[in-house]
mmCIF file of C-alpha atoms and ligand atoms in Angstrom:
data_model
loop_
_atom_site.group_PDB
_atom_site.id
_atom_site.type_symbol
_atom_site.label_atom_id
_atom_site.label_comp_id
_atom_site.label_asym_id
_atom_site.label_seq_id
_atom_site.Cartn_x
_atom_site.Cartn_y
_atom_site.Cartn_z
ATOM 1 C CA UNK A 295 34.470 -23.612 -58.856
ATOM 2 C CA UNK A 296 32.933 -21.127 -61.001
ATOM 3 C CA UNK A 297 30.291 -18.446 -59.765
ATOM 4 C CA UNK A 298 27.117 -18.482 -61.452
ATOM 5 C CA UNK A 299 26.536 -16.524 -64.272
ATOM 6 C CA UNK A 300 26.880 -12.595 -63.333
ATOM 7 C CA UNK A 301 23.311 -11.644 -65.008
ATOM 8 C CA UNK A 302 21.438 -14.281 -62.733
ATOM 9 C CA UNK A 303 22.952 -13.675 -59.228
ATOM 10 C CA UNK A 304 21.017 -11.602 -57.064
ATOM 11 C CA UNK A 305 18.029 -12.867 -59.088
ATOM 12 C CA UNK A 306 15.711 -14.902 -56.495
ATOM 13 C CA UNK A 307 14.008 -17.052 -58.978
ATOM 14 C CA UNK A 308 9.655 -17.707 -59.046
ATOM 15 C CA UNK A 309 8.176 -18.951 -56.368
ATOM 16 C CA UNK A 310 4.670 -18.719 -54.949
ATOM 17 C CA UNK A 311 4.928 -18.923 -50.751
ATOM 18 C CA UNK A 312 3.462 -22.715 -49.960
ATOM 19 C CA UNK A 313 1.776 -22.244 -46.100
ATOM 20 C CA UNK A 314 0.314 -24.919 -44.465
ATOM 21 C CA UNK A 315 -3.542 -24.211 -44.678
ATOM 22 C CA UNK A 316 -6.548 -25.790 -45.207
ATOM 23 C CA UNK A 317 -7.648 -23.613 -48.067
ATOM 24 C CA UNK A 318 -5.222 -23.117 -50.720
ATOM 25 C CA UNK A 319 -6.560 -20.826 -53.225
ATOM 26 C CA UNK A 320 -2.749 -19.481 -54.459
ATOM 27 C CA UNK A 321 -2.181 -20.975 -57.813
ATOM 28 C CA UNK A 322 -5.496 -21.024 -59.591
ATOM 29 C CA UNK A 323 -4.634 -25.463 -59.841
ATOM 30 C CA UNK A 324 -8.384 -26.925 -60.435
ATOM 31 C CA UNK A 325 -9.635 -27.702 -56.837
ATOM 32 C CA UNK A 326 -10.475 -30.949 -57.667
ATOM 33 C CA UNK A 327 -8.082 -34.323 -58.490
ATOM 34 C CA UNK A 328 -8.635 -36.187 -61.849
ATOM 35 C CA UNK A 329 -11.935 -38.439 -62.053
ATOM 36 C CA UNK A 330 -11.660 -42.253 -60.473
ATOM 37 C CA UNK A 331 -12.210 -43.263 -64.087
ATOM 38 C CA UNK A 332 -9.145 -41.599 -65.806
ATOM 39 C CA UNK A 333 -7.006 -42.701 -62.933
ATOM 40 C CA UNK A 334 -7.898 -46.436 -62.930
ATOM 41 C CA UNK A 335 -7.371 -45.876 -66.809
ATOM 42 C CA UNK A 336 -4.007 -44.567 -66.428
ATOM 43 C CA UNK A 337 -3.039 -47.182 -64.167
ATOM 44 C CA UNK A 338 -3.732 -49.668 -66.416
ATOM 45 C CA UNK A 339 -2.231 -47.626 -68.881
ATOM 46 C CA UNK A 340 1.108 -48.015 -66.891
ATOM 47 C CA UNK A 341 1.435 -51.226 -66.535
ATOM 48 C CA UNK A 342 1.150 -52.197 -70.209
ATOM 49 C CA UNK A 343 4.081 -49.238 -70.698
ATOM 50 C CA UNK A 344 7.767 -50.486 -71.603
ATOM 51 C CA UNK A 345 9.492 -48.150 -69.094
ATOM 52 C CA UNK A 346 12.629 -49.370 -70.185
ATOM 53 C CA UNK A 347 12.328 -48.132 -73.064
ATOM 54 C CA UNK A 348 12.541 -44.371 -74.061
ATOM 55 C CA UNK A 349 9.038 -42.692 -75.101
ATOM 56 C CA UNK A 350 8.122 -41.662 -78.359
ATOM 57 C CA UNK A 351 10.280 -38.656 -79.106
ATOM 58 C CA UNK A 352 7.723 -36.599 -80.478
ATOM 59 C CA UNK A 353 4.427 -38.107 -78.356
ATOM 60 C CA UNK A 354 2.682 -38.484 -82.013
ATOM 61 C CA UNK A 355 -0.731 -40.535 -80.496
ATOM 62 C CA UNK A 356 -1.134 -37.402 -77.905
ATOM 63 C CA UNK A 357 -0.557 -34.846 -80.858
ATOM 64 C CA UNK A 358 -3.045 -36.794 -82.979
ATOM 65 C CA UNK A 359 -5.537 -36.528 -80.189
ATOM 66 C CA UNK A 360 -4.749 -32.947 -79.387
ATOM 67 C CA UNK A 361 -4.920 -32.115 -83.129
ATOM 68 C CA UNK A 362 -8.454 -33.497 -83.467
ATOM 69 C CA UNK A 363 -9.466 -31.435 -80.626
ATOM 70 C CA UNK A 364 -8.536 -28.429 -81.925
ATOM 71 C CA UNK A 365 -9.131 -29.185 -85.570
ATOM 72 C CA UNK A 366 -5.352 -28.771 -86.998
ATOM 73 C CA UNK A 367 -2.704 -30.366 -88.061
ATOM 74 C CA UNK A 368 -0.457 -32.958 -85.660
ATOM 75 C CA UNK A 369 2.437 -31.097 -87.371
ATOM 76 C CA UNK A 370 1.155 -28.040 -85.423
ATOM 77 C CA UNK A 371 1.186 -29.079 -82.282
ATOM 78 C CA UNK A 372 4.729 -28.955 -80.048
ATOM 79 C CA UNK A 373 3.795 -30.316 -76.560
ATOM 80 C CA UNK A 374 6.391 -29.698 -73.274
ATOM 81 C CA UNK A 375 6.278 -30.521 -69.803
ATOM 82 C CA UNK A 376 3.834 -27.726 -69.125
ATOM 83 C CA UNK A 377 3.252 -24.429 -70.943
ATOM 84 C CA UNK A 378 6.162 -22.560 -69.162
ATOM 85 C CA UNK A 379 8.562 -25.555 -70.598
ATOM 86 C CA UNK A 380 6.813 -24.416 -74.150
ATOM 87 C CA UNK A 381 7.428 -20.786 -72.998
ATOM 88 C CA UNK A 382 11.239 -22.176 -72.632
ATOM 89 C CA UNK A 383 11.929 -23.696 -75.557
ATOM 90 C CA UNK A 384 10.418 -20.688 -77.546
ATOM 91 C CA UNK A 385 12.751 -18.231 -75.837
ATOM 92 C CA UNK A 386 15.676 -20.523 -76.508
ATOM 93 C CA UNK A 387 14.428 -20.976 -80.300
ATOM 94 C CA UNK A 388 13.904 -17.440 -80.991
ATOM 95 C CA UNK A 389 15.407 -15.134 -77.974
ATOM 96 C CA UNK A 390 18.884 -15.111 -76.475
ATOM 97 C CA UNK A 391 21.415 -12.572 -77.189
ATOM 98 C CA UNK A 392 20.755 -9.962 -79.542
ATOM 99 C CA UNK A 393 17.195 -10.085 -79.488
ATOM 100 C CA UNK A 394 13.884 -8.598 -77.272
ATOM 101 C CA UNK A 395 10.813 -9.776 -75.791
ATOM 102 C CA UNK A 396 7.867 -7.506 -75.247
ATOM 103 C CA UNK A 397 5.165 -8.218 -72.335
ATOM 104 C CA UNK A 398 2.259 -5.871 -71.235
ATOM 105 C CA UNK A 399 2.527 -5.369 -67.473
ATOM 106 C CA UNK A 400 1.253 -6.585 -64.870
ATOM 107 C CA UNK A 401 1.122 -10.276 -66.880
ATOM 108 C CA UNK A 402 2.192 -13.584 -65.840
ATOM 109 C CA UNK A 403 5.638 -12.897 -64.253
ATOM 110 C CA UNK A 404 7.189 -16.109 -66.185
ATOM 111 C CA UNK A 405 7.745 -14.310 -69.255
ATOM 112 C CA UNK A 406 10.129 -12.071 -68.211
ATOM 113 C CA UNK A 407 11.990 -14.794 -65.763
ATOM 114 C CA UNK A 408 12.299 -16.983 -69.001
ATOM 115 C CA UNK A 409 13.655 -14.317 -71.026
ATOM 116 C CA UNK A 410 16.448 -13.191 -68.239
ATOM 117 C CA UNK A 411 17.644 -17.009 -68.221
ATOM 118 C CA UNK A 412 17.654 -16.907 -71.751
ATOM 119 C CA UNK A 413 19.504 -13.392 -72.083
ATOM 120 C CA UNK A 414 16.634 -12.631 -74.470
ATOM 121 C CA UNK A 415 16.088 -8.739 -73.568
ATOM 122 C CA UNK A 416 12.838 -7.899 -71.786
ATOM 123 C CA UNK A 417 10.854 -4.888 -72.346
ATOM 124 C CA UNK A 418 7.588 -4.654 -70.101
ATOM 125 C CA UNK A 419 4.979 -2.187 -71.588
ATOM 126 C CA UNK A 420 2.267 -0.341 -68.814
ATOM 127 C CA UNK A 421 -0.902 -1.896 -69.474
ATOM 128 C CA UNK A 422 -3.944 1.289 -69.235
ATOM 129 C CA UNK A 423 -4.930 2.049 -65.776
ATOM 130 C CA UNK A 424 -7.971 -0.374 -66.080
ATOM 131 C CA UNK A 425 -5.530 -3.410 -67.478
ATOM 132 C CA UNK A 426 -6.774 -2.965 -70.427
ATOM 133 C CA UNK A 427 -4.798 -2.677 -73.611
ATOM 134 C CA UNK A 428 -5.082 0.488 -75.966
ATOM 135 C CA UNK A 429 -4.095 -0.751 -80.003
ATOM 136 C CA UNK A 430 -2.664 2.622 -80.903
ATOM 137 C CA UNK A 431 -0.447 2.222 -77.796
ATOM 138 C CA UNK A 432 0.689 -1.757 -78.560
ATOM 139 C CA UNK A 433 1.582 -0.307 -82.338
ATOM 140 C CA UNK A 434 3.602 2.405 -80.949
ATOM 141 C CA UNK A 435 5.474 0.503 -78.643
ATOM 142 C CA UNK A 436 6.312 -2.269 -81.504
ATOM 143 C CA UNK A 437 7.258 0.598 -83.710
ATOM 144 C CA UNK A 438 9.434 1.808 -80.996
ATOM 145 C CA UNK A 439 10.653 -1.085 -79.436
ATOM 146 C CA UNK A 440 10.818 -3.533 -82.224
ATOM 147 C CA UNK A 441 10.353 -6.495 -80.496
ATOM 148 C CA UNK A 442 11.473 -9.901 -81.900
ATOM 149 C CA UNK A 443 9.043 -11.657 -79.635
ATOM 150 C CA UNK A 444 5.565 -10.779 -78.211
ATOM 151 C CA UNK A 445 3.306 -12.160 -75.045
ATOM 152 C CA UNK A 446 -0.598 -12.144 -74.594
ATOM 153 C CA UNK A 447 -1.756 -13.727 -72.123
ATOM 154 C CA UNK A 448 -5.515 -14.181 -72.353
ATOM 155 C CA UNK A 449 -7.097 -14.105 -70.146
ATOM 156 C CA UNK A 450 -4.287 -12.161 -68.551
ATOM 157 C CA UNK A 451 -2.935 -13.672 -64.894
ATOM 158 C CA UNK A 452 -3.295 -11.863 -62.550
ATOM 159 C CA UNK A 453 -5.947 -9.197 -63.463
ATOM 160 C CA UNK A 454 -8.446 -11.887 -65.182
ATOM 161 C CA UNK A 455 -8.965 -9.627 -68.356
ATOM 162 C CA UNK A 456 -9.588 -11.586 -71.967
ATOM 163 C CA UNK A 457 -7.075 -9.367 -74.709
ATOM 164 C CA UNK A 458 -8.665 -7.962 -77.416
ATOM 165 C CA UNK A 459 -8.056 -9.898 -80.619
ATOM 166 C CA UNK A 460 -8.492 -7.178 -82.618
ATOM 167 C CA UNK A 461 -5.196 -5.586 -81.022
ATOM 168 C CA UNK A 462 -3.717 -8.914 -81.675
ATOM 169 C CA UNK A 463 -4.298 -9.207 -85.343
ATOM 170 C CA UNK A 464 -3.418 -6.048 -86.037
ATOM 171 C CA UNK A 465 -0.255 -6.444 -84.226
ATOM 172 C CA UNK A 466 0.913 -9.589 -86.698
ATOM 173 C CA UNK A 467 -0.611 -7.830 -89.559
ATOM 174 C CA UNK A 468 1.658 -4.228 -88.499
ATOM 175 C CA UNK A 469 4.688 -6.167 -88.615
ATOM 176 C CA UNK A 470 6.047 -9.431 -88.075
ATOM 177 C CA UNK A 471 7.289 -10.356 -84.226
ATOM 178 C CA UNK A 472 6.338 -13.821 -83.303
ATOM 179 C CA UNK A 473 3.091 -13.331 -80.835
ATOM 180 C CA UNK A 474 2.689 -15.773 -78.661
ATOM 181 C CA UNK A 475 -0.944 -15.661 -76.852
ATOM 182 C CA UNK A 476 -0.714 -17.749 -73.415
ATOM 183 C CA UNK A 477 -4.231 -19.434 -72.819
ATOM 184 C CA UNK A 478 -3.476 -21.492 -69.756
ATOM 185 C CA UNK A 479 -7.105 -20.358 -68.990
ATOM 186 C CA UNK A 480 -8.411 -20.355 -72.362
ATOM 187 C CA UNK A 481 -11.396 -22.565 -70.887
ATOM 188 C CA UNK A 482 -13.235 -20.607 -68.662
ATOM 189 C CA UNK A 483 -13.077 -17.494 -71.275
ATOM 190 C CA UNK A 484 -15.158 -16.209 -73.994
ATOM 191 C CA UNK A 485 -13.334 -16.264 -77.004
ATOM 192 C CA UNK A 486 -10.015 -18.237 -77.982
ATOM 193 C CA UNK A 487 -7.428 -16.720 -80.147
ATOM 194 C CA UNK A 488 -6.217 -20.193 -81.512
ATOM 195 C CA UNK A 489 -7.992 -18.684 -85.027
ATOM 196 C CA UNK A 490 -5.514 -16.573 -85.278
ATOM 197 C CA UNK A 491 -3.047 -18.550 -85.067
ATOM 198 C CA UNK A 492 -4.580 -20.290 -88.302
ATOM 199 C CA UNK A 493 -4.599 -17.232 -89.935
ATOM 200 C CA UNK A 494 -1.513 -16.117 -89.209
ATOM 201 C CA UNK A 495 1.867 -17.306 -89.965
ATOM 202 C CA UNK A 496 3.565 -15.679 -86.641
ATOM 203 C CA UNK A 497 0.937 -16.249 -83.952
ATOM 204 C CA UNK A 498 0.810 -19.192 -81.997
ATOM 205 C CA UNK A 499 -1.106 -20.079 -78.854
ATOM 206 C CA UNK A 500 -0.236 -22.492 -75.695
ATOM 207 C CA UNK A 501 -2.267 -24.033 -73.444
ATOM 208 C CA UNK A 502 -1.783 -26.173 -70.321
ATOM 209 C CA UNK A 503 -3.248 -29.259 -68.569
ATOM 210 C CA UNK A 504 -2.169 -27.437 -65.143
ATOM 211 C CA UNK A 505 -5.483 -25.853 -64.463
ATOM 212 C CA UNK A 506 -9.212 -27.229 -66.303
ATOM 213 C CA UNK A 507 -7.698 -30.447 -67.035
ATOM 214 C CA UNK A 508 -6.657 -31.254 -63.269
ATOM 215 C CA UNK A 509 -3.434 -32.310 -63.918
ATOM 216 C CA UNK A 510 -1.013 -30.058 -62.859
ATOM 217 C CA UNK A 511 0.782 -32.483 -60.586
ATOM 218 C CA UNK A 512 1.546 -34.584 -64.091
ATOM 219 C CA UNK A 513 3.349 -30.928 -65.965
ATOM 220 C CA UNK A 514 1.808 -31.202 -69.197
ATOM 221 C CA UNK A 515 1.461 -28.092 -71.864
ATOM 222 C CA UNK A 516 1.392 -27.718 -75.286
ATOM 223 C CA UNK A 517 1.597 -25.195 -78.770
ATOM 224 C CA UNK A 518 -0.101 -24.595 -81.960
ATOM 225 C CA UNK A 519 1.071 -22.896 -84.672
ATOM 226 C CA UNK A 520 2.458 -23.236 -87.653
ATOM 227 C CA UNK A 521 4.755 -26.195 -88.826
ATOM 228 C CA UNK A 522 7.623 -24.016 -89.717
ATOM 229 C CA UNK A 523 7.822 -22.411 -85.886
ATOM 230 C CA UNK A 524 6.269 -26.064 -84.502
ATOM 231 C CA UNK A 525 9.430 -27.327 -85.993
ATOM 232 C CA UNK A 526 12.098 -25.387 -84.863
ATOM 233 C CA UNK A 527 10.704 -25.950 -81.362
ATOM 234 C CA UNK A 528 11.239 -29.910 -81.841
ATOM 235 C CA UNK A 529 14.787 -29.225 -83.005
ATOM 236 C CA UNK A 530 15.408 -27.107 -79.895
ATOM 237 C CA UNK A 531 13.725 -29.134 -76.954
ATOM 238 C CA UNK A 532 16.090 -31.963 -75.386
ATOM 239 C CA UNK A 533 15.138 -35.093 -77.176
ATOM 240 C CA UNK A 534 12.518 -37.385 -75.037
ATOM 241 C CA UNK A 535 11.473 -34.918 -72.967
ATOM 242 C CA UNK A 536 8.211 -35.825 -72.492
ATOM 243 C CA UNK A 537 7.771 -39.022 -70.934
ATOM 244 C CA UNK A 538 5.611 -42.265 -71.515
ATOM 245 C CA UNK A 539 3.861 -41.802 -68.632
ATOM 246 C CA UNK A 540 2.550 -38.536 -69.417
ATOM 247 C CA UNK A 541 2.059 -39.145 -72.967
ATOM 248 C CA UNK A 542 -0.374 -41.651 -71.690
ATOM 249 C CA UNK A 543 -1.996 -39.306 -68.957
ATOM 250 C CA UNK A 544 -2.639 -36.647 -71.697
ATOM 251 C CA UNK A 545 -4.109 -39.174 -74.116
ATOM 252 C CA UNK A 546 -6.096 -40.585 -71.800
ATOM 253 C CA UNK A 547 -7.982 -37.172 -70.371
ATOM 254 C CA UNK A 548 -8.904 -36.432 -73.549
ATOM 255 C CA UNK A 549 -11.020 -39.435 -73.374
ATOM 256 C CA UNK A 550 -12.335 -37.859 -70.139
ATOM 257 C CA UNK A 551 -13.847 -35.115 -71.813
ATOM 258 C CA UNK A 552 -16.828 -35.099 -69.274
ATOM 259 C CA UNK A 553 -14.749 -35.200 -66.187
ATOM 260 C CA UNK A 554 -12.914 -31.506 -67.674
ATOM 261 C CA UNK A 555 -16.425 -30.146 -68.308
ATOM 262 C CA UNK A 556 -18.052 -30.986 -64.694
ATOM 263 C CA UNK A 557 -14.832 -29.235 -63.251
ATOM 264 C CA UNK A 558 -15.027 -26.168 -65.552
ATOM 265 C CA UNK A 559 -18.580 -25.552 -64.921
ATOM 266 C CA UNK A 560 -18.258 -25.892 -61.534
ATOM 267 C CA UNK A 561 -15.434 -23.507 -61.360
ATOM 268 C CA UNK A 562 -17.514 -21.236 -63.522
ATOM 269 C CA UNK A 563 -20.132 -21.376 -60.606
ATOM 270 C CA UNK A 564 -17.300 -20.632 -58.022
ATOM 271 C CA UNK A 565 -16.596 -17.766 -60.134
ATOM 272 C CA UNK A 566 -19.858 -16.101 -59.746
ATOM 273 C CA UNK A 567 -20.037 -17.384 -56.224
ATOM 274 C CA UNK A 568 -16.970 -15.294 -55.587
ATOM 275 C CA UNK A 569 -18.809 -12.388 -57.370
ATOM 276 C CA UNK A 570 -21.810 -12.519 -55.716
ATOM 277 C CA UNK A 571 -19.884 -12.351 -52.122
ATOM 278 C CA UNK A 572 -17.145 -9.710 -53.174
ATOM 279 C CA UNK A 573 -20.902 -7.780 -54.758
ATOM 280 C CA UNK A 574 -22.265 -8.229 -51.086
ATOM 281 C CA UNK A 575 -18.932 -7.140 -49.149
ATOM 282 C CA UNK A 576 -18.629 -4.126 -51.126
ATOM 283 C CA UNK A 577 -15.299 -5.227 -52.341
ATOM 284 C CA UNK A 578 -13.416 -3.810 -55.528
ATOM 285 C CA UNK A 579 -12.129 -6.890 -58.065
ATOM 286 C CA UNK A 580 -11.751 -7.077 -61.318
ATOM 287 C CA UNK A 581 -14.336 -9.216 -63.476
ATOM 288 C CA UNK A 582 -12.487 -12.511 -64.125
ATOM 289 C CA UNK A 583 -12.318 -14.593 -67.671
ATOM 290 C CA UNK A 584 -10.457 -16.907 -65.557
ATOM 291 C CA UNK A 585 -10.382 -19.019 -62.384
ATOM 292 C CA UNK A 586 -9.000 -16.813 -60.543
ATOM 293 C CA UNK A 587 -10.448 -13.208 -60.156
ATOM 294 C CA UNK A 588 -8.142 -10.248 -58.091
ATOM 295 C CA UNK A 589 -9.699 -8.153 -55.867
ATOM 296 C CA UNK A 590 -8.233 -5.184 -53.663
ATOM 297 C CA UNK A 591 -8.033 -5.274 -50.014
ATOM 298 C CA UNK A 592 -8.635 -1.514 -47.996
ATOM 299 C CA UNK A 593 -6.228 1.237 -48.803
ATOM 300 C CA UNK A 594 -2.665 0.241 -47.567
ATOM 301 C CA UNK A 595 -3.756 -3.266 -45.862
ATOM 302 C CA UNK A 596 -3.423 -5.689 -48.609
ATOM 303 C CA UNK A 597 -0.307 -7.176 -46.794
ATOM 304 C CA UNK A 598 -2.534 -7.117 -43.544
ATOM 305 C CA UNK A 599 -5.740 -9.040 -44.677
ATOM 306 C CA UNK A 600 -3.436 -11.800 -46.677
ATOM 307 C CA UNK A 601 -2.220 -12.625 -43.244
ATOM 308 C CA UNK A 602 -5.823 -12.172 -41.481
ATOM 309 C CA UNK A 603 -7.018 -14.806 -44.578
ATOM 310 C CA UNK A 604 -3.321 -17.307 -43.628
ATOM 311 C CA UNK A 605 -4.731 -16.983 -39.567
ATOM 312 C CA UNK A 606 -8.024 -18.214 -40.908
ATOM 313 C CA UNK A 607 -6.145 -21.280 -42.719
ATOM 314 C CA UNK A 608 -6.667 -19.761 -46.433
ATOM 315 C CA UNK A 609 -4.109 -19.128 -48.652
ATOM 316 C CA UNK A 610 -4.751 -16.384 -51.281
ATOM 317 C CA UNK A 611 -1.655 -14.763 -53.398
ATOM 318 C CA UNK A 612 -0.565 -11.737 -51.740
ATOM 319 C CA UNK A 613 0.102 -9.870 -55.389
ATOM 320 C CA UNK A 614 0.147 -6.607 -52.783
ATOM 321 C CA UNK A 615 3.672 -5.544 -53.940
ATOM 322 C CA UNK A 616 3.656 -6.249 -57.372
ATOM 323 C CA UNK A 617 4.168 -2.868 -59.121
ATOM 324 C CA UNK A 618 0.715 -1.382 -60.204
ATOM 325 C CA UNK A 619 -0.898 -4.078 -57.367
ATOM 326 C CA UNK A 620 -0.737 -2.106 -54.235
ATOM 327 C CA UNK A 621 -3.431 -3.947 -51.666
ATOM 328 C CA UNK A 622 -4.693 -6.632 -54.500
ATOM 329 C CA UNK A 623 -4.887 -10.174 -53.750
ATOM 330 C CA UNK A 624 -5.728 -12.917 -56.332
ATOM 331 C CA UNK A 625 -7.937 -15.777 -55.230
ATOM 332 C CA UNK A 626 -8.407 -19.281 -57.242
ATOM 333 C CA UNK A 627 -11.888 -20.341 -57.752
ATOM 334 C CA UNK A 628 -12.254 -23.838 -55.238
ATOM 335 C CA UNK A 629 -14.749 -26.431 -54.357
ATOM 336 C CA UNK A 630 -17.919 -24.575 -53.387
ATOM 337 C CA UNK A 631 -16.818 -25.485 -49.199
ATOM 338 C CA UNK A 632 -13.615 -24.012 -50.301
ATOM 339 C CA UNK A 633 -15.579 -20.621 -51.742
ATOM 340 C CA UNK A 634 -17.295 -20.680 -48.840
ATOM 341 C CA UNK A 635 -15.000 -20.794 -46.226
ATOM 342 C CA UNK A 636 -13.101 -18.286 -47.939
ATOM 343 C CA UNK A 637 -16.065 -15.641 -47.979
ATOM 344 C CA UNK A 638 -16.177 -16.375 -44.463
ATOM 345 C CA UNK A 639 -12.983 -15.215 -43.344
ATOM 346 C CA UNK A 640 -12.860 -12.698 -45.346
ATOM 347 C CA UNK A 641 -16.057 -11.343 -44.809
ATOM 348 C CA UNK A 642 -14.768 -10.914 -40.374
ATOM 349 C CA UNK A 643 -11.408 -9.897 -41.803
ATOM 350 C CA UNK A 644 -13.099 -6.367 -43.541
ATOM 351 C CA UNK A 645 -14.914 -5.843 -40.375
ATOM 352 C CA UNK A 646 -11.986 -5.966 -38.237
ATOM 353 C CA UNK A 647 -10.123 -3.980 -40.918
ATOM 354 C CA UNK A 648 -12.987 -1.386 -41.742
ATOM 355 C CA UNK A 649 -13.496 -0.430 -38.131
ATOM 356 C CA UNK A 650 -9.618 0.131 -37.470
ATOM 357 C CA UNK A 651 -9.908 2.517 -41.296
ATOM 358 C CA UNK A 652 -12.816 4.076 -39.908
ATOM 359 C CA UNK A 653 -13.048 4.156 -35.906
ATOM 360 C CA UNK A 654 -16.745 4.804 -34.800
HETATM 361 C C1 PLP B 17 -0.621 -21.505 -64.606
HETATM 362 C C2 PLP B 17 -0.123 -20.808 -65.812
HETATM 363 C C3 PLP B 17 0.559 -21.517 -66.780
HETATM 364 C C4 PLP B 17 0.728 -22.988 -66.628
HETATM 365 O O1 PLP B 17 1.998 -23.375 -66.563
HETATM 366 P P1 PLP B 17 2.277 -24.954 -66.603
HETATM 367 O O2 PLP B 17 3.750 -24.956 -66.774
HETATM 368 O O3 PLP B 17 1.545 -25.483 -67.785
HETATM 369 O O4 PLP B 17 1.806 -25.529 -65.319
HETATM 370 C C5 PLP B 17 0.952 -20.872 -67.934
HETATM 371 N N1 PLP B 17 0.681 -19.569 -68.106
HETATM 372 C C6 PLP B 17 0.017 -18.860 -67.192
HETATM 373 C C7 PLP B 17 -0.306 -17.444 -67.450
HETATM 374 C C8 PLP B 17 -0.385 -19.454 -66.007
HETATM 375 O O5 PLP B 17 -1.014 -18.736 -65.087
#
């Protein structure tokens, strides 16, 4: 039998720990299931399905409906089972051998996972010490670097942070790398950078029905951008990939329109929930475009109150040894019991923690 491939041994893969809890605020999923509605819809939606047949290769209805939503073109939309299938298939279409990915660290650890499978070559730029991004620093490191392919992710996971489109634009307009600007969480932010992508012949944007749209159990994600990229992604991707039964799903939430809103706005009240406590516990986080929002634990106990927060049944992500992380821990906005809770135990985890920092 053959080993596996010498550039991936050694190489443990992306996994968030799963803990049995009763909170679990670890990957920033919407807190609540999809509405009684959609799912009596989709149910009926099954059953009139022809499962022995394959799908429609290219889901046309669902790229119809996601095309009027976003005001473009069907032939700009490439859809995937979930964004970081679309992530995938981009790296296979333009990475691999020979050419380089940029990313702006600390981002959404996929990137650079996708572009080791793909033996695309990664090259992780320091973002400024607030997570910020400077412009004269992303034009130096393109001029430098010369990256094939670029990743935004905005807002960013884990820090929260919207990118600045200006950097953005002025990135495609420097030169030409294909930018790709990840807005899995494009809904609970303040700007979107899809017109960009129309404006520009080598940006395109994904977005995901893993966290607003509830449906992250069903692994649905999706592209714009131009035809001529859109394209080559079709060509690339394993034909039927995307099944009936999620080409229904998809077409059928966005005929739930109202169910997606109720959940964003009340994750957008979670949000402030979460900054109101963190405000009242004296706690240092950074202020979140997302549904998730990072926040640091006391100097050199970020491991430490992750497990105080496991012992009191919630589960945060203990980001504590990323590089650049030290003590932060990123929390997913929940149900307002789920917020709750949370503030709870974490509010008699700092006092437990504070009086062993400071023994009085
Ligand atoms: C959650 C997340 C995704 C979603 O991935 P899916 O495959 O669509 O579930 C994509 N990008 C980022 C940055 C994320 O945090």
């Amino acid at each position: 039998m053959p080993s596996m491939r010498k550039d991936l041994t050694l190489f443990g893969g992306y996994h968030s720990p799963q803990v049995e809890v009763d909170v679990r605020l670890n990957t920033n999923e919407s807190p609540l299931g999809p509405s009684i509605e959609f799912l009596s819809d989709l149910q009926a939606a099954i059953q009139s399905l022809s499962l022995n047949r394959y799908p429609d290769r290219t889901a046309a209805r669902l790229r119809e409906a996601l095309a009027a939503l976003h005001d473009v073109s069907p032939d700009e939309i490439f859809i995937a089972n979930g964004s970081n299938e679309v992530i995938s298939t981009l790296l296979l279409a333009y990475g691999g051998p020979g050419r380089k990915a940029m990313t702006f660290e600390p981002t959404y650890a996929m990137y650079a996972q996708v572009a080791k499978v793909t033996s695309t070559e990664h090259v992780g730029i320091e973002r400024g010490l607030d997570f910020t991004l400077d412009l004269a620093a992303v034009l130096d490191a393109n001029i430098k670097y010369r990256p094939d392919i670029v990743f935004f992710c905005s807002p960013n996971n884990p820090t929260g942070l919207d990118e600045d489109p200006e950097i953005i634009s002025k990135l495609a307009e420097d030169s030409n790398p294909l930018i790709i600007i990840d807005e899995a969480y494009g809904q609970f932010a303040s700007f979107s950078a899809l017109k960009l992508a129309r404006s520009h012949s080598n940006i395109v944007v994904s977005n995901t029905f893993s966290k607003v749209w509830s449906m992250a159990g069903l692994r649905l994600g999706y592209l714009i951008g131009p035809k001529e990229i859109i394209d080559n992604l079709w060509a690339t991707c394993l034909p039927y990939h995307i099944d009936s039964i999620k080409q229904a799903a998809g077409l059928l939430a966005l005929g739930h329109l109202d169910a997606m809103q109720a959940t964003h706005d009340l994750i957008l009240a979670g949000r402030y929930q979460f900054e109101t406590g963190f405000d009242a516990l004296d706690v240092i986080y950074w202020k979140s475009s997302a549904n998730f929002i990072l926040f640091r634990a006391p100097h050199g106990k970020g491991d430490e109150l992750w497990k105080m927060l496991v012992d009191g049944s919630v589960l945060v992500r203990n980001c504590s040894g990323w590089p650049r992380l030290s003590d932060c821990l990123r929390v997913t906005v929940g149900t307002p019991q789920e917020n709750d809770r949370f503030l709870k135990v974490l509010s008699e985890a700092l006092v437990e923690l504070r009086s062993e920092v400071d023994p009085r």
